XYZ file of C-alpha atoms in Angstrom:
651
model
C -24.631 231.230 5.353
C -28.150 230.301 6.692
C -30.284 231.700 3.864
C -33.706 233.189 4.806
C -36.721 231.169 4.429
C -38.860 233.374 1.492
C -41.402 235.599 3.048
C -45.221 234.442 3.211
C -46.808 235.633 0.214
C -49.472 237.012 2.669
C -46.842 239.622 3.882
C -45.500 240.817 0.547
C -47.005 242.952 -2.143
C -47.512 241.390 -5.503
C -48.926 241.941 -8.936
C -51.879 239.915 -9.307
C -52.544 238.269 -12.670
C -55.343 239.992 -14.416
C -58.062 238.372 -16.764
C -56.540 239.750 -20.058
C -54.125 237.328 -21.725
C -50.784 236.951 -20.728
C -48.286 239.680 -21.448
C -44.659 239.910 -22.088
C -44.588 243.237 -20.047
C -44.237 243.533 -16.570
C -43.100 241.574 -13.630
C -45.274 238.525 -12.583
C -43.296 236.932 -10.288
C -41.419 238.485 -7.336
C -37.750 237.768 -6.459
C -36.924 237.242 -3.071
C -33.590 238.672 -2.761
C -31.601 237.864 0.732
C -30.714 240.594 2.933
C -26.831 241.256 2.499
C -24.660 241.629 5.253
C -23.505 244.711 6.159
C -20.332 246.105 7.717
C -16.774 245.498 7.248
C -15.293 242.110 7.227
C -13.005 242.161 10.829
C -9.608 242.162 10.218
C -9.131 238.993 12.734
C -11.452 237.350 9.806
C -9.434 238.759 7.173
C -6.400 237.023 8.622
C -8.025 234.030 9.024
C -9.306 233.711 5.618
C -5.839 234.514 4.368
C -4.582 231.699 6.518
C -7.149 229.051 5.385
C -6.599 229.586 1.808
C -2.821 229.382 2.220
C -2.768 226.394 4.255
C -5.286 224.687 1.861
C -2.933 225.514 -0.577
C 0.353 224.508 0.911
C -1.369 221.120 1.623
C -3.192 220.056 -1.777
C -0.764 221.900 -4.573
C 2.839 222.646 -5.047
C 4.782 225.013 -3.887
C 5.417 227.001 -7.193
C 2.032 227.246 -7.794
C 1.262 229.421 -4.704
C 3.482 232.234 -6.137
C 0.825 232.233 -9.201
C -2.309 232.020 -6.794
C -4.706 233.699 -9.428
C -3.881 230.616 -12.171
C -3.561 227.946 -9.621
C -5.729 225.107 -9.874
C -7.387 225.307 -6.559
C -8.212 229.189 -7.319
C -9.645 228.183 -10.545
C -11.692 225.110 -9.047
C -13.026 226.962 -6.222
C -13.828 230.095 -8.464
C -15.530 227.708 -11.147
C -17.781 225.630 -8.248
C -18.560 229.215 -6.711
C -19.749 230.718 -9.940
C -21.699 227.631 -10.994
C -23.717 227.538 -7.557
C -24.331 231.469 -7.848
C -25.822 230.906 -11.217
C -28.370 228.769 -9.420
C -31.882 230.083 -8.536
C -35.046 228.791 -6.757
C -38.276 228.935 -7.835
C -40.595 228.765 -4.804
C -44.429 228.372 -3.942
C -43.651 229.748 -0.293
C -45.594 227.984 2.541
C -47.367 225.744 0.272
C -46.455 222.845 -1.942
C -47.457 224.461 -5.260
C -44.948 222.350 -7.411
C -46.716 219.404 -9.315
C -43.552 217.375 -10.097
C -45.339 214.665 -12.054
C -42.750 212.067 -11.060
C -43.709 208.373 -10.392
C -45.182 209.246 -7.159
C -46.775 212.572 -8.320
C -45.118 214.311 -5.800
C -45.669 218.203 -4.451
C -43.249 220.035 -3.313
C -42.226 223.439 -2.310
C -39.432 224.722 -4.498
C -37.120 223.879 -7.731
C -33.811 224.736 -8.185
C -32.645 225.252 -11.553
C -28.791 225.313 -12.244
C -27.760 225.998 -15.849
C -30.387 224.136 -17.961
C -31.199 221.368 -15.653
C -33.054 221.064 -12.492
C -30.414 220.833 -9.775
C -32.784 219.674 -6.659
C -36.425 219.678 -5.859
C -38.300 219.833 -2.214
C -39.082 221.896 0.565
C -37.156 225.328 0.752
C -35.220 224.651 3.750
C -34.136 221.330 2.153
C -33.068 222.747 -1.088
C -31.367 225.504 0.234
C -29.423 223.549 2.992
C -28.396 220.985 0.295
C -27.308 224.094 -2.073
C -25.085 225.403 1.143
C -23.672 222.214 1.482
C -22.169 222.264 -2.160
C -20.275 225.193 -1.350
C -16.494 224.882 -0.602
C -16.221 223.889 3.009
C -13.780 226.655 4.103
C -16.590 229.426 3.118
C -19.236 227.778 5.516
C -17.614 228.815 8.505
C -17.760 232.380 9.912
C -16.207 235.071 9.247
C -15.581 233.460 5.765
C -19.103 232.927 5.391
C -19.475 236.400 4.998
C -18.036 236.389 1.486
C -19.780 233.283 0.042
C -23.208 233.807 -2.154
C -26.594 233.081 -1.149
C -29.321 231.284 -3.043
C -31.230 233.621 -5.504
C -35.031 232.776 -4.407
C -37.932 233.629 -6.897
C -41.381 233.382 -5.299
C -44.624 232.894 -7.052
C -47.921 234.441 -6.621
C -50.103 232.764 -3.844
C -52.670 231.375 -6.575
C -49.946 230.271 -9.056
C -48.493 226.659 -9.706
C -45.430 225.349 -11.303
C -45.762 222.119 -13.565
C -43.425 220.637 -16.144
C -43.248 222.529 -19.679
C -46.346 221.048 -21.537
C -45.862 219.029 -24.723
C -48.425 218.910 -27.410
C -48.257 215.336 -28.797
C -49.513 215.797 -32.031
C -49.496 219.116 -34.169
C -48.605 220.859 -37.230
C -46.039 223.578 -36.398
C -45.558 224.999 -39.564
C -48.691 224.585 -40.719
C -49.723 226.688 -37.874
C -47.666 229.237 -39.361
C -49.612 229.289 -42.588
C -52.912 229.395 -40.773
C -52.024 232.593 -39.165
C -51.084 234.025 -42.256
C -54.912 234.501 -43.564
C -57.690 234.160 -41.209
C -59.616 231.601 -43.417
C -61.441 229.918 -40.361
C -63.163 233.055 -39.707
C -64.581 232.728 -43.007
C -68.654 231.696 -42.683
C -69.561 231.208 -46.234
C -67.557 230.822 -49.335
C -67.429 234.424 -50.483
C -66.410 235.390 -47.036
C -63.314 233.100 -47.228
C -62.578 234.695 -50.744
C -62.669 238.273 -49.095
C -60.038 236.957 -46.664
C -57.790 235.953 -49.324
C -58.305 238.925 -51.355
C -57.530 241.107 -48.322
C -54.386 239.094 -47.413
C -53.299 239.690 -51.095
C -53.896 243.358 -51.412
C -52.232 243.917 -47.746
C -49.312 242.389 -48.975
C -47.356 244.323 -51.513
C -44.795 241.556 -52.327
C -47.798 239.259 -53.360
C -50.061 241.901 -54.732
C -47.317 242.937 -57.611
C -46.400 239.517 -58.189
C -49.104 237.281 -60.041
C -47.040 234.229 -59.736
C -46.243 234.428 -56.048
C -47.883 231.449 -54.664
C -51.231 232.362 -52.077
C -51.052 229.804 -49.484
C -53.284 229.504 -46.511
C -54.877 227.322 -44.025
C -58.310 226.656 -42.139
C -61.359 226.684 -44.155
C -64.379 224.634 -42.989
C -67.192 223.795 -45.503
C -69.201 222.382 -42.673
C -69.888 226.208 -41.310
C -71.010 227.471 -44.746
C -74.993 227.665 -45.745
C -73.641 226.748 -49.078
C -73.015 222.891 -47.574
C -70.739 222.107 -50.598
C -66.911 222.143 -51.340
C -65.556 225.231 -52.682
C -64.238 225.468 -56.481
C -61.631 227.200 -58.435
C -64.527 229.335 -59.980
C -65.318 230.904 -56.591
C -61.739 231.996 -56.227
C -61.581 233.260 -59.986
C -64.934 235.195 -59.377
C -62.679 237.886 -57.450
C -60.644 240.246 -59.800
C -57.874 240.346 -57.496
C -57.513 236.684 -57.253
C -58.025 235.810 -60.604
C -55.023 234.171 -62.686
C -52.951 233.784 -59.131
C -51.772 230.425 -58.192
C -53.773 229.784 -55.058
C -53.838 226.513 -52.752
C -55.898 226.464 -49.300
C -55.521 223.914 -47.056
C -59.062 222.834 -45.058
C -59.265 223.305 -41.173
C -59.021 219.598 -41.010
C -56.017 219.026 -43.357
C -57.661 216.518 -45.169
C -58.749 218.585 -48.317
C -57.385 221.570 -50.422
C -59.270 224.320 -52.585
C -56.877 225.131 -55.513
C -57.368 228.017 -58.309
C -57.813 227.680 -61.960
C -53.995 228.225 -62.531
C -53.058 225.790 -60.035
C -55.369 222.967 -61.974
C -53.839 223.949 -65.306
C -50.259 223.802 -64.130
C -51.000 220.205 -62.831
C -53.615 218.880 -65.309
C -51.281 216.870 -67.188
C -50.525 214.799 -63.816
C -54.106 214.502 -62.342
C -55.309 210.977 -62.528
C -58.590 209.908 -63.035
C -59.076 208.464 -59.782
C -56.500 208.513 -56.764
C -56.864 205.335 -54.366
C -57.958 206.664 -50.932
C -58.521 210.257 -52.419
C -61.334 212.147 -54.260
C -61.153 214.595 -57.126
C -64.385 216.740 -57.278
C -65.360 217.029 -61.105
C -68.028 218.851 -63.093
C -70.337 217.230 -65.315
C -67.483 217.209 -68.208
C -65.113 215.298 -65.925
C -63.132 218.300 -65.317
C -61.266 219.116 -62.204
C -63.350 221.714 -60.319
C -60.707 222.627 -57.588
C -61.385 220.477 -54.243
C -58.952 217.669 -53.777
C -59.583 215.115 -50.673
C -57.057 213.333 -48.841
C -54.883 211.267 -50.976
C -55.673 213.122 -54.067
C -54.097 216.224 -52.466
C -50.730 214.635 -53.456
C -51.534 214.973 -57.358
C -51.026 218.507 -56.649
C -47.300 219.908 -56.892
C -46.643 222.612 -53.798
C -44.480 225.605 -54.185
C -41.052 225.732 -52.844
C -40.902 227.883 -49.725
C -37.576 229.708 -49.071
C -35.754 229.213 -45.145
C -37.020 233.006 -44.836
C -40.667 231.724 -45.319
C -40.254 228.716 -43.281
C -38.538 230.881 -40.538
C -41.334 233.414 -40.591
C -44.001 230.432 -39.721
C -41.885 228.770 -37.362
C -41.196 232.038 -35.053
C -44.970 232.643 -35.376
C -45.864 229.062 -34.024
C -43.122 229.558 -31.185
C -44.187 232.684 -30.039
C -47.699 231.443 -29.600
C -46.484 227.950 -28.057
C -44.463 229.848 -25.452
C -47.210 232.107 -24.507
C -49.277 228.743 -24.260
C -46.422 227.180 -21.741
C -45.679 224.763 -24.807
C -41.622 223.614 -24.468
C -42.189 220.453 -26.661
C -44.005 219.862 -29.702
C -44.700 216.314 -31.564
C -44.950 217.395 -35.401
C -46.941 214.894 -36.965
C -45.776 214.441 -40.771
C -43.083 216.508 -41.881
C -42.512 216.418 -45.556
C -38.872 216.137 -46.596
C -38.422 219.814 -47.125
C -39.721 220.836 -43.805
C -38.048 218.387 -41.911
C -34.529 219.317 -44.043
C -35.100 222.831 -42.535
C -35.720 221.852 -39.224
C -32.461 219.968 -39.383
C -30.808 223.204 -40.697
C -32.140 224.776 -37.520
C -31.305 222.426 -35.170
C -27.676 222.715 -36.591
C -27.344 226.393 -36.183
C -28.854 226.274 -33.020
C -32.043 228.233 -33.801
C -34.796 226.146 -32.601
C -36.201 227.561 -29.773
C -38.702 224.659 -28.796
C -38.099 220.843 -28.775
C -39.629 219.245 -31.909
C -39.852 215.450 -31.979
C -40.476 214.984 -35.615
C -42.445 212.581 -37.484
C -41.251 211.767 -41.043
C -43.893 211.608 -43.707
C -44.060 208.356 -45.255
C -44.540 208.381 -48.992
C -45.423 204.727 -50.455
C -43.937 205.857 -53.392
C -40.540 206.754 -52.210
C -39.419 205.485 -48.892
C -36.637 204.315 -46.906
C -36.342 202.471 -43.603
C -32.649 203.127 -43.351
C -31.706 204.027 -39.679
C -29.088 206.300 -40.555
C -31.932 208.587 -41.658
C -32.943 209.195 -37.871
C -31.992 212.417 -36.212
C -30.960 212.677 -32.559
C -30.237 216.331 -31.780
C -31.785 216.474 -28.396
C -29.725 219.378 -27.092
C -30.024 221.046 -30.255
C -33.893 220.350 -29.504
C -34.869 218.165 -32.665
C -35.004 214.383 -32.479
C -36.749 212.347 -35.621
C -36.804 208.696 -34.953
C -40.510 207.854 -36.070
C -42.410 207.319 -39.352
C -45.841 208.756 -39.845
C -48.245 206.591 -42.119
C -51.832 207.606 -43.211
C -54.279 205.015 -42.761
C -57.346 206.688 -43.581
C -58.961 210.070 -44.033
C -61.382 212.031 -41.806
C -64.548 211.631 -39.876
C -65.528 215.281 -40.654
C -65.281 214.910 -44.581
C -66.580 211.225 -44.368
C -62.974 209.821 -45.501
C -62.634 207.935 -41.947
C -62.833 204.163 -42.882
C -65.454 202.543 -41.295
C -66.697 198.670 -41.038
C -70.160 199.441 -41.656
C -71.596 202.285 -43.826
C -72.171 205.915 -42.281
C -75.396 206.326 -41.037
C -76.069 209.755 -42.823
C -74.537 208.313 -46.169
C -75.437 204.495 -46.101
C -73.591 204.315 -49.843
C -70.021 205.003 -47.909
C -67.872 203.363 -45.685
C -65.138 205.976 -45.957
C -61.843 204.803 -47.567
C -58.231 203.546 -46.754
C -55.544 205.862 -47.671
C -53.047 202.967 -48.047
C -53.455 199.540 -49.000
C -53.456 197.211 -46.073
C -51.153 194.720 -47.892
C -48.621 197.420 -47.501
C -49.124 198.286 -43.863
C -48.481 194.534 -43.227
C -45.272 194.924 -45.352
C -43.371 198.252 -44.240
C -44.605 198.311 -40.465
C -42.348 195.299 -39.614
C -39.473 196.498 -41.813
C -39.377 200.016 -40.107
C -39.853 198.607 -36.432
C -37.058 196.086 -37.085
C -34.724 199.054 -38.221
C -35.763 200.717 -34.890
C -38.102 203.363 -36.091
C -41.240 204.192 -34.125
C -44.126 203.582 -36.260
C -46.821 206.182 -35.887
C -50.273 205.601 -37.896
C -53.142 208.066 -38.348
C -56.321 206.223 -38.067
C -59.521 207.823 -37.458
C -62.151 204.913 -38.383
C -62.855 201.745 -36.558
C -61.729 199.771 -39.761
C -58.786 201.733 -39.753
C -57.879 201.535 -36.209
C -58.599 197.693 -36.591
C -56.333 196.974 -39.744
C -53.354 199.163 -38.213
C -53.515 197.071 -34.932
C -53.343 193.813 -37.168
C -50.113 194.900 -38.565
C -48.808 195.894 -35.480
C -49.723 192.532 -33.955
C -48.088 190.888 -37.133
C -44.953 192.645 -36.846
C -44.651 191.241 -33.185
C -45.379 187.819 -34.300
C -42.710 187.784 -36.740
C -40.325 189.860 -34.589
C -37.416 187.036 -34.562
C -37.986 186.773 -38.276
C -37.690 190.454 -39.008
C -34.219 190.586 -37.271
C -35.115 192.732 -34.379
C -35.692 191.328 -31.015
C -38.591 193.544 -29.545
C -38.002 193.706 -25.594
C -40.208 191.016 -23.959
C -41.897 190.509 -27.176
C -44.080 193.619 -26.652
C -44.561 196.806 -29.030
C -43.652 199.011 -26.036
C -40.034 198.509 -26.783
C -40.444 200.886 -29.933
C -43.301 202.681 -28.358
C -45.845 202.413 -32.070
C -48.560 204.868 -31.831
C -52.195 205.492 -33.023
C -52.439 208.966 -34.003
C -56.234 210.013 -33.188
C -57.625 206.425 -32.227
C -60.983 207.988 -32.561
C -63.438 205.169 -32.925
C -62.663 201.744 -31.910
C -64.361 198.597 -31.176
C -64.436 196.954 -27.968
C -62.317 194.172 -29.168
C -59.758 196.443 -30.725
C -59.424 198.823 -27.423
C -58.642 195.950 -25.566
C -55.957 194.863 -28.174
C -54.554 198.266 -27.862
C -53.382 197.801 -24.311
C -52.352 194.270 -24.766
C -49.947 194.931 -27.472
C -48.761 198.167 -25.519
C -49.469 200.862 -28.316
C -49.802 204.226 -27.375
C -53.133 205.920 -28.265
C -52.212 209.953 -29.321
C -55.319 211.654 -28.720
C -57.169 215.064 -29.147
C -59.541 215.846 -26.488
C -60.571 219.054 -28.114
C -61.608 217.372 -30.971
C -64.476 215.638 -28.881
C -66.066 218.812 -28.007
C -66.044 219.752 -31.500
C -67.433 216.712 -33.140
C -69.766 215.695 -30.697
C -72.615 217.766 -32.031
C -72.635 215.954 -35.678
C -71.098 212.814 -34.745
C -74.178 210.515 -33.485
C -76.051 211.500 -36.779
C -73.105 210.166 -38.752
C -72.173 207.007 -36.762
C -75.429 205.982 -35.225
C -76.407 205.688 -31.135
C -74.670 202.216 -30.753
C -71.278 202.814 -32.724
C -70.915 206.332 -31.387
C -70.084 204.945 -27.646
C -66.674 203.640 -29.005
C -65.721 207.245 -30.469
C -63.270 209.068 -28.026
C -63.512 206.237 -25.355
C -60.514 207.757 -23.517
C -61.501 206.099 -20.078
C -62.047 202.594 -21.975
C -58.409 202.871 -23.258
C -56.824 203.549 -20.204
C -58.930 200.649 -18.557
C -57.547 198.520 -21.018
C -53.963 198.960 -19.947
C -53.084 201.269 -22.947
C -51.298 204.638 -22.487
C -52.656 207.937 -23.708
C -51.169 211.110 -24.529
C -52.667 214.565 -25.374
C -52.523 216.958 -28.529
C -54.247 219.439 -30.222
C -53.653 218.541 -33.812
C -53.211 222.296 -34.242
C -53.901 224.330 -36.393
C -56.989 221.849 -36.534
C -58.069 223.233 -33.293
C -56.623 225.717 -30.620
C -52.994 225.387 -29.592
C -53.767 226.343 -25.959
C -53.108 222.856 -23.953
C -55.348 223.776 -21.144
C -58.012 223.745 -23.609
C -57.225 219.936 -24.249
C -56.770 219.737 -20.446
C -60.419 221.195 -19.809
C -62.110 218.976 -22.729
C -60.445 215.834 -21.429
C -61.935 216.146 -17.871
C -64.965 217.499 -18.838
C -66.173 216.739 -22.330
C -68.376 219.970 -22.446
C -68.125 223.058 -24.561
C -66.262 226.241 -22.615
C -69.464 227.623 -21.731
C -70.602 224.223 -20.328
C -72.381 222.498 -22.996
C -72.980 219.014 -24.423
C -75.626 217.199 -26.287
C -76.101 215.108 -23.337
C -76.357 218.001 -20.980
C -74.014 219.774 -18.646
C -72.570 217.001 -17.068
C -70.687 216.030 -20.338
C -70.886 214.098 -23.358
C -70.268 210.500 -22.386
C -69.175 211.456 -19.118
C -68.028 207.847 -18.025
C -65.118 208.431 -20.698
C -63.778 211.616 -18.665
C -59.770 211.842 -17.525
C -58.940 212.900 -14.196
C -57.094 215.850 -13.869
C -53.972 214.150 -12.775
C -54.313 211.834 -15.791
C -54.698 215.126 -18.085
C -51.695 216.737 -16.698
C -49.744 213.521 -16.979
C -51.006 213.402 -20.766
C -49.368 216.584 -21.511
C -46.046 216.056 -19.558
C -44.546 212.808 -18.830
C -46.637 210.444 -20.967
C -46.074 212.490 -24.117
C -41.908 212.493 -22.708
C -42.407 208.696 -22.924
C -44.318 208.663 -26.372
C -41.085 210.541 -27.661
C -38.442 208.573 -25.748
C -37.319 211.395 -23.588
C -39.153 210.509 -20.286
C -35.505 210.618 -18.562
C -34.646 213.901 -19.865
C -38.150 215.622 -19.825
C -41.500 215.636 -18.915
C -41.358 215.801 -14.975
C -39.527 218.177 -12.765
C -36.954 215.885 -11.119
C -32.981 216.387 -10.359
C -31.203 216.006 -13.457
C -33.805 216.803 -15.940
C -33.877 219.568 -18.245
C -35.133 222.593 -16.433
C -38.475 223.010 -18.742
C -41.186 224.497 -16.596
C -44.255 226.700 -16.600
C -45.808 229.056 -14.062
C -49.457 229.121 -14.197
C -51.776 231.763 -12.750
C -54.308 229.537 -11.008
C -54.068 225.703 -9.709
C -55.886 223.813 -12.338
C -55.511 220.953 -10.284
C -58.111 222.049 -7.822
C -60.115 225.207 -8.895
C -63.585 224.907 -10.292
C -63.936 223.722 -14.164
C -65.326 227.004 -15.206
C -62.049 228.683 -13.958
C -59.610 226.416 -15.960
C -59.941 228.467 -19.061
C -59.205 231.711 -17.184
C -55.954 230.435 -16.331
C -52.766 232.438 -17.717
C -49.171 231.186 -18.487
C -47.055 233.507 -16.439
C -43.788 232.265 -17.393
C -42.309 229.583 -19.528
C -38.685 228.313 -19.270
C -36.925 226.583 -21.602
C -33.357 224.949 -20.379
C -33.850 227.283 -17.422
C -34.251 230.322 -19.408
C -37.124 232.325 -19.557
C -38.644 232.281 -22.873
C -41.928 234.023 -21.929
C -43.232 236.231 -19.043
C -40.870 236.841 -16.215
C -39.234 235.307 -13.150
């Protein structure tokens, strides 16, 4: 039953990947089907086969069972074993070690073998095939009965392609991405331009156009790109006759501001306070809200309820793009109760086609640290055992909490969105009950305050009733979401405490153009200091914060290792912005695979291509670990597999 080794890729005809976006149509991989045995089985071989089966049955099972051979335990077990092995397939990079396993040794091999939803074997082809053959019932391994045995199906990838574990985005917003795709607000380069996109969306959706009460929701406007250099107002929306009088809520690109219509203001006016701690309400000369609400002030506006059909549409929009970009897992950062409930319903219906590690949104007015609220439905693709707290705002909008005033706004140090005393109270409570605590922290002051709370929780571990392993935060793997600006002392403390830094490299090549004006030439060195964080002994996991940035994880990979724009520019030249803070390619790959698996307590099940783990893998058209950096962003995803099943492209 010897299986032929895959033909050299140089000797077979293949479809070369084009420079166009990967298509769902057309085969991108070639299956190497073993040659079948020809001719009839010799009568002697048939007789021998019958004799062997009969002998085994006689020595293993009771005599009455033989009269019902079809239903005998022996036949059932043998058939089940053969069917199980026959369903296996191997994906190989023939003649080269093009499979990056990302295991503890960062081993590279030739093949992985998939059986069901798991990886059954990893290694070079000859060894994988030999082990597969050895799993066959012993009587099928000898000639001539071996002629009946199945052979391992082998699928070869293109000679330029590689195989990596399924990729993970460790900080994103899935349903918000679906909303972002509805109206292309980010394309609007002025206030009237954005209003035009909203108008077109309404006019092109009959359900909305004919119903003045139907909410219009969107995501993605960016006031920093507008010539007006101001925040938008409700009056800007009311100026359009199609929009006027409708309930409109538009979220900014960074998620830290909303722009609402006059109808929304009127409907919420009775609940809008004079001030909101950690937030800003823009007002006119008479003190009336003008339509823009920043950070915590967003919470004073009641959000409309969405149906499961609305949410499902958003989910599937995000899932389709995620699979096309090679994502098999995401960490959804701050799920509102209704969003988390929706994901739970999808998981219970086995209708969640993406692994979701959901962070429960912390509402300081209504919160619970009860461990019973955790969700562990890994096989249904949903786990929620972390709480997401917002410490401050964003650097782009001047809301990040700093120790010293902004260089371009000396009257402001930003603001904390939560009282530090409350952080000191709730973080130990959640950790004591087994929750992972993930805190959004952008500014150096916010990061310092959060680390103070983590450190205090460790110091009081015994009093809190939860014994942290080795008195280290790594037992519950707390995370700083963003960890953008940190002092040298806090970077060292990050590593000492074992707190994970969940970072977004594409923010680097976006913010680098204005950050020094905002922070000054000295403080800027602590911004996005990835290398310093790793050198301090902390673990980094990579995300995109989509829809704030592109969903494509290769963009984060590229930004992490180059710190230049996609056309090779930076404020410090083509060598990169603060190039000493670059990650290596291996560090970046691990930051998209095994490190986020660790950060979501699932490193024993996903994150690397190892025997026994879920068969989540991606076929890339180019070897991103060796091609010139200029070619990385031209890499296409040829196939994405989740639980061993191809969900994008073809094998």
